[in-house]
CSV table of C-alpha atoms in Angstrom, one decimal:
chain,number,residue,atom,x,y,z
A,1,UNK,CA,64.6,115.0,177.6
A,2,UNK,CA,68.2,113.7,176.0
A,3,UNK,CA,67.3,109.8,177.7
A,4,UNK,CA,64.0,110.4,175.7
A,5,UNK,CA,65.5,111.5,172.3
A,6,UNK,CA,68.5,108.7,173.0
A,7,UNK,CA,65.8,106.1,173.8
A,8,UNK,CA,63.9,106.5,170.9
A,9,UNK,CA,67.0,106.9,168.2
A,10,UNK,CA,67.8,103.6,169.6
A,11,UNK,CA,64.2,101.7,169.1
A,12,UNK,CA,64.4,103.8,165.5
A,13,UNK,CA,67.5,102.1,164.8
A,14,UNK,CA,66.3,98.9,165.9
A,15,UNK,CA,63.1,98.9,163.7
A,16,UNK,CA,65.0,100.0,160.4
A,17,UNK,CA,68.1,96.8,160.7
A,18,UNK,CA,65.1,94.9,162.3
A,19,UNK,CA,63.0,95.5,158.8
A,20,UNK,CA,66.7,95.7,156.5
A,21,UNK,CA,66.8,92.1,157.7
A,22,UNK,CA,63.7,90.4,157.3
A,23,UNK,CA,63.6,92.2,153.5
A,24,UNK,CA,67.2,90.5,153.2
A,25,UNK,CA,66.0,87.2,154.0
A,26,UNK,CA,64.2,86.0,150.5
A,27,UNK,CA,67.6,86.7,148.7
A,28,UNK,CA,69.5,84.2,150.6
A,29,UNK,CA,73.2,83.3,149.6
A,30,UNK,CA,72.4,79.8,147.6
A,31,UNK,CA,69.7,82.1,145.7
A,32,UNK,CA,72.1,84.5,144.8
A,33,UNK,CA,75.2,82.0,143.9
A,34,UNK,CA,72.6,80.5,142.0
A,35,UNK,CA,71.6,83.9,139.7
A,36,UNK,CA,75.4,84.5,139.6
A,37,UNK,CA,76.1,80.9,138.1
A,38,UNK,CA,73.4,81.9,135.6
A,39,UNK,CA,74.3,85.0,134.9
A,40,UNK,CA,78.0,84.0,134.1
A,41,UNK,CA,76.5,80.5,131.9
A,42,UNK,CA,75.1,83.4,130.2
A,43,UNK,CA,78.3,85.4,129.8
A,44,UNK,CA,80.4,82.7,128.8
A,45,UNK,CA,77.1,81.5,125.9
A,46,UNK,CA,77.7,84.9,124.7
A,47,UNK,CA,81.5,85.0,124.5
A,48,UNK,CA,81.6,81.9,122.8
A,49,UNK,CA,79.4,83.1,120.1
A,50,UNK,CA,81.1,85.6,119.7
A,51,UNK,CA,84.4,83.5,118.9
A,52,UNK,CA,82.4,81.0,117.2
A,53,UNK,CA,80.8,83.6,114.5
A,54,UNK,CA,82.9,86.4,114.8
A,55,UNK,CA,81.6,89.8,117.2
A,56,UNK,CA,79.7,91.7,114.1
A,57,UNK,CA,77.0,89.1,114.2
A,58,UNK,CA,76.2,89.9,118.2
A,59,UNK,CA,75.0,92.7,119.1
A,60,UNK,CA,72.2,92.1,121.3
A,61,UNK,CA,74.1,90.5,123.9
């Protein structure tokens, strides 16, 4: 009965890093350096308008 329970934690752990990695797959690393390079283009466009025109004029950022 415990070899049963043991056996199928074991195959339930399996299937769950089994399915954690094939949903991790589509981000990949390049794809994520890649939103993170956007994402801080973006911050520096912001902070530059901010110097450029003074912080009351941004407020949407």
């Amino acid at each position: 009965m415990v070899a049963i329970g043991v056996l199928l934690g074991v195959m339930v752990l399996f299937a769950v890093l089994l399915i954690a990695k094939v949903l991790w797959r589509p981000y990949s690393r390049t794809e994520q350096a890649e939103g993170l390079r956007l994402e801080q283009k973006a911050r520096d466009e912001v902070r530059n308008n901010r110097s450029q025109y003074g912080s009351h004029f941004v407020h949407s950022a």
